[in-house]
Amino acid sequence: MATKFDPNNAQNLMEIEKQFAVKAVEQAQTYWNLLEKVNPKDLKLTKYDDEIYEHMMKVFPELAEDPYDKLVKLDEDWMKSPEGKKRWREFIESYKDKVKDYNFGSLIRTNARDEYGESNTIFVTRIQFYAFEIARNRLGLNEKAHELAKEEAEKERLKKEKEAKAAAKKKASKS
């Protein structure tokens, strides 16, 4: 008979950690691509967006204070403080039977006005990601990121176009 799994004494397996990291990065890339293509105010992340938004603003009234500085720039220390952990744990667990993968790891931008990057990214649960990003989108706090993502996509398109022309020119000169 197998012994009961104890997560507090389990060793992290490198391969499993890598798989979680890859999944988190893929989700971040997908979200960034969505920000490029869709006006954030029109973006719907889950079928529970309204509930998640209202719940977060009720449980964390400090996030609802205009000009929403605490939503624009996330304070990881506040989130991980003993009080923050307790409040977030209760919030997160309330979605256990409602939101798929609610407690999976996700990457979120600490500054809503900037792109994903090493100094602008922290690891949160999926439901925290949804809560922050739904609020940022509804309050217009992701507009700068939307413009940045569109600019990046256009630069990438122009670069590929230039490379394709150079490759075609090189191929034509060999003929």
XYZ file of C-alpha atoms in Angstrom:
175
model
C 0.000 0.000 0.000
C 1.354 3.424 -0.934
C 2.030 5.931 1.809
C -0.056 9.090 1.938
C 1.451 12.029 0.036
C 2.598 14.815 2.347
C 3.101 18.051 0.365
C 4.992 19.643 3.257
C 7.729 17.026 3.027
C 7.710 16.483 -0.736
C 10.789 17.270 -2.753
C 10.357 19.460 -5.790
C 11.107 17.539 -8.905
C 13.011 19.670 -11.389
C 11.062 18.399 -14.400
C 7.705 19.190 -12.796
C 8.900 22.678 -11.852
C 10.063 23.262 -15.427
C 6.688 22.169 -16.779
C 4.874 24.580 -14.466
C 7.244 27.380 -15.471
C 6.722 26.676 -19.175
C 2.950 26.712 -18.702
C 3.112 30.014 -16.790
C 5.268 31.613 -19.502
C 2.935 30.373 -22.236
C -0.044 31.850 -20.398
C 1.782 35.187 -20.014
C 2.608 35.237 -23.735
C -0.998 34.429 -24.612
C -2.261 37.220 -22.388
C 0.220 39.706 -23.865
C -0.976 38.713 -27.356
C -4.564 39.306 -26.244
C -3.612 42.747 -24.933
C -2.175 43.500 -28.371
C -5.267 42.449 -30.295
C -8.181 43.382 -28.016
C -8.997 46.626 -26.266
C -8.532 45.694 -22.587
C -11.921 47.145 -21.619
C -13.515 44.606 -24.005
C -11.492 41.647 -22.765
C -13.336 38.906 -20.895
C -11.026 36.438 -19.122
C -13.562 34.091 -17.484
C -17.306 33.587 -17.315
C -17.015 34.860 -13.722
C -15.364 38.221 -14.470
C -18.135 40.280 -12.848
C -18.144 38.173 -9.700
C -14.342 38.107 -9.402
C -14.101 41.881 -9.878
C -16.845 42.705 -7.355
C -15.490 40.195 -4.840
C -11.942 41.559 -5.036
C -13.094 45.160 -4.635
C -15.189 44.175 -1.615
C -12.495 42.073 0.092
C -9.663 44.476 -0.803
C -11.208 47.971 -0.648
C -7.721 49.499 -0.669
C -7.426 48.368 -4.311
C -10.613 50.236 -5.239
C -9.269 53.661 -4.249
C -8.938 56.067 -7.176
C -6.360 56.569 -8.852
C -5.864 52.805 -8.354
C -2.129 53.011 -7.673
C -2.236 49.644 -5.866
C -3.627 48.014 -9.002
C -1.230 49.788 -11.358
C 1.831 48.754 -9.320
C 1.463 45.587 -7.308
C 3.063 45.488 -3.877
C 4.420 41.971 -3.467
C 5.451 42.673 0.142
C 1.854 43.630 1.019
C 0.524 40.518 -0.733
C 2.965 38.257 1.116
C 2.655 39.885 4.538
C 0.958 37.696 7.185
C -2.281 39.710 6.885
C -2.072 39.778 3.077
C -1.492 36.024 2.899
C -4.494 35.354 5.127
C -6.818 37.600 3.131
C -5.600 36.275 -0.206
C -5.828 32.648 0.932
C -9.497 33.129 1.820
C -10.166 34.895 -1.482
C -8.354 32.219 -3.499
C -10.040 29.276 -1.790
C -13.499 30.691 -2.465
C -12.922 29.832 -6.160
C -11.826 26.246 -5.539
C -14.933 24.665 -7.045
C -15.625 27.396 -9.563
C -12.524 28.401 -11.542
C -10.440 25.705 -13.224
C -6.797 25.712 -12.114
C -7.623 28.534 -9.680
C -4.457 27.910 -7.655
C -2.024 27.181 -10.492
C 0.913 29.528 -10.809
C 0.698 32.467 -13.198
C 3.007 35.317 -14.071
C 1.698 38.834 -13.653
C 3.205 42.214 -14.463
C 3.881 44.183 -11.298
C 3.458 47.428 -13.252
C 0.373 47.495 -15.479
C 1.939 50.156 -17.702
C 4.858 47.983 -18.765
C 5.424 44.686 -20.533
C 6.400 41.354 -19.045
C 10.064 41.258 -18.084
C 12.360 39.941 -15.399
C 12.039 43.028 -13.205
C 8.302 43.478 -13.876
C 6.970 40.002 -13.184
C 5.962 38.049 -10.103
C 4.399 34.645 -9.564
C 0.785 34.558 -8.312
C -2.089 32.092 -8.396
C -4.327 31.976 -11.452
C -7.272 33.505 -9.570
C -5.081 36.380 -8.353
C -3.979 36.935 -11.950
C -7.616 37.021 -13.070
C -8.636 39.335 -10.236
C -5.899 41.893 -10.887
C -6.119 41.803 -14.673
C -9.927 41.978 -14.759
C -9.751 45.058 -12.518
C -6.937 46.614 -14.561
C -8.865 46.054 -17.775
C -12.163 47.434 -16.502
C -10.568 50.519 -14.986
C -8.514 51.327 -18.092
C -5.212 50.617 -16.354
C -3.965 48.323 -19.148
C -4.330 50.905 -21.927
C -0.598 51.674 -21.922
C 0.229 47.956 -22.082
C -2.256 47.585 -24.962
C -0.460 50.316 -26.914
C 2.952 48.833 -26.062
C 1.884 45.379 -27.235
C 0.554 46.794 -30.511
C 3.819 48.716 -31.088
C 5.889 45.592 -30.390
C 3.788 43.537 -32.803
C 4.202 46.145 -35.538
C 7.989 46.261 -35.031
C 8.096 42.462 -35.229
C 5.971 42.490 -38.399
C 8.262 45.057 -40.062
C 11.359 43.096 -39.035
C 9.975 39.872 -40.552
C 8.968 41.735 -43.708
C 12.482 43.160 -44.047
C 14.042 39.723 -43.471
C 11.751 38.150 -46.070
C 12.686 40.814 -48.634
C 16.389 40.308 -47.922
C 16.025 36.525 -48.286
C 14.118 36.924 -51.558
C 16.732 39.333 -52.882
C 19.539 36.922 -51.923
C 17.732 34.007 -53.574
C 17.111 36.051 -56.760
C 20.802 37.047 -57.002
C 21.839 33.356 -56.863
C 19.606 32.470 -59.821
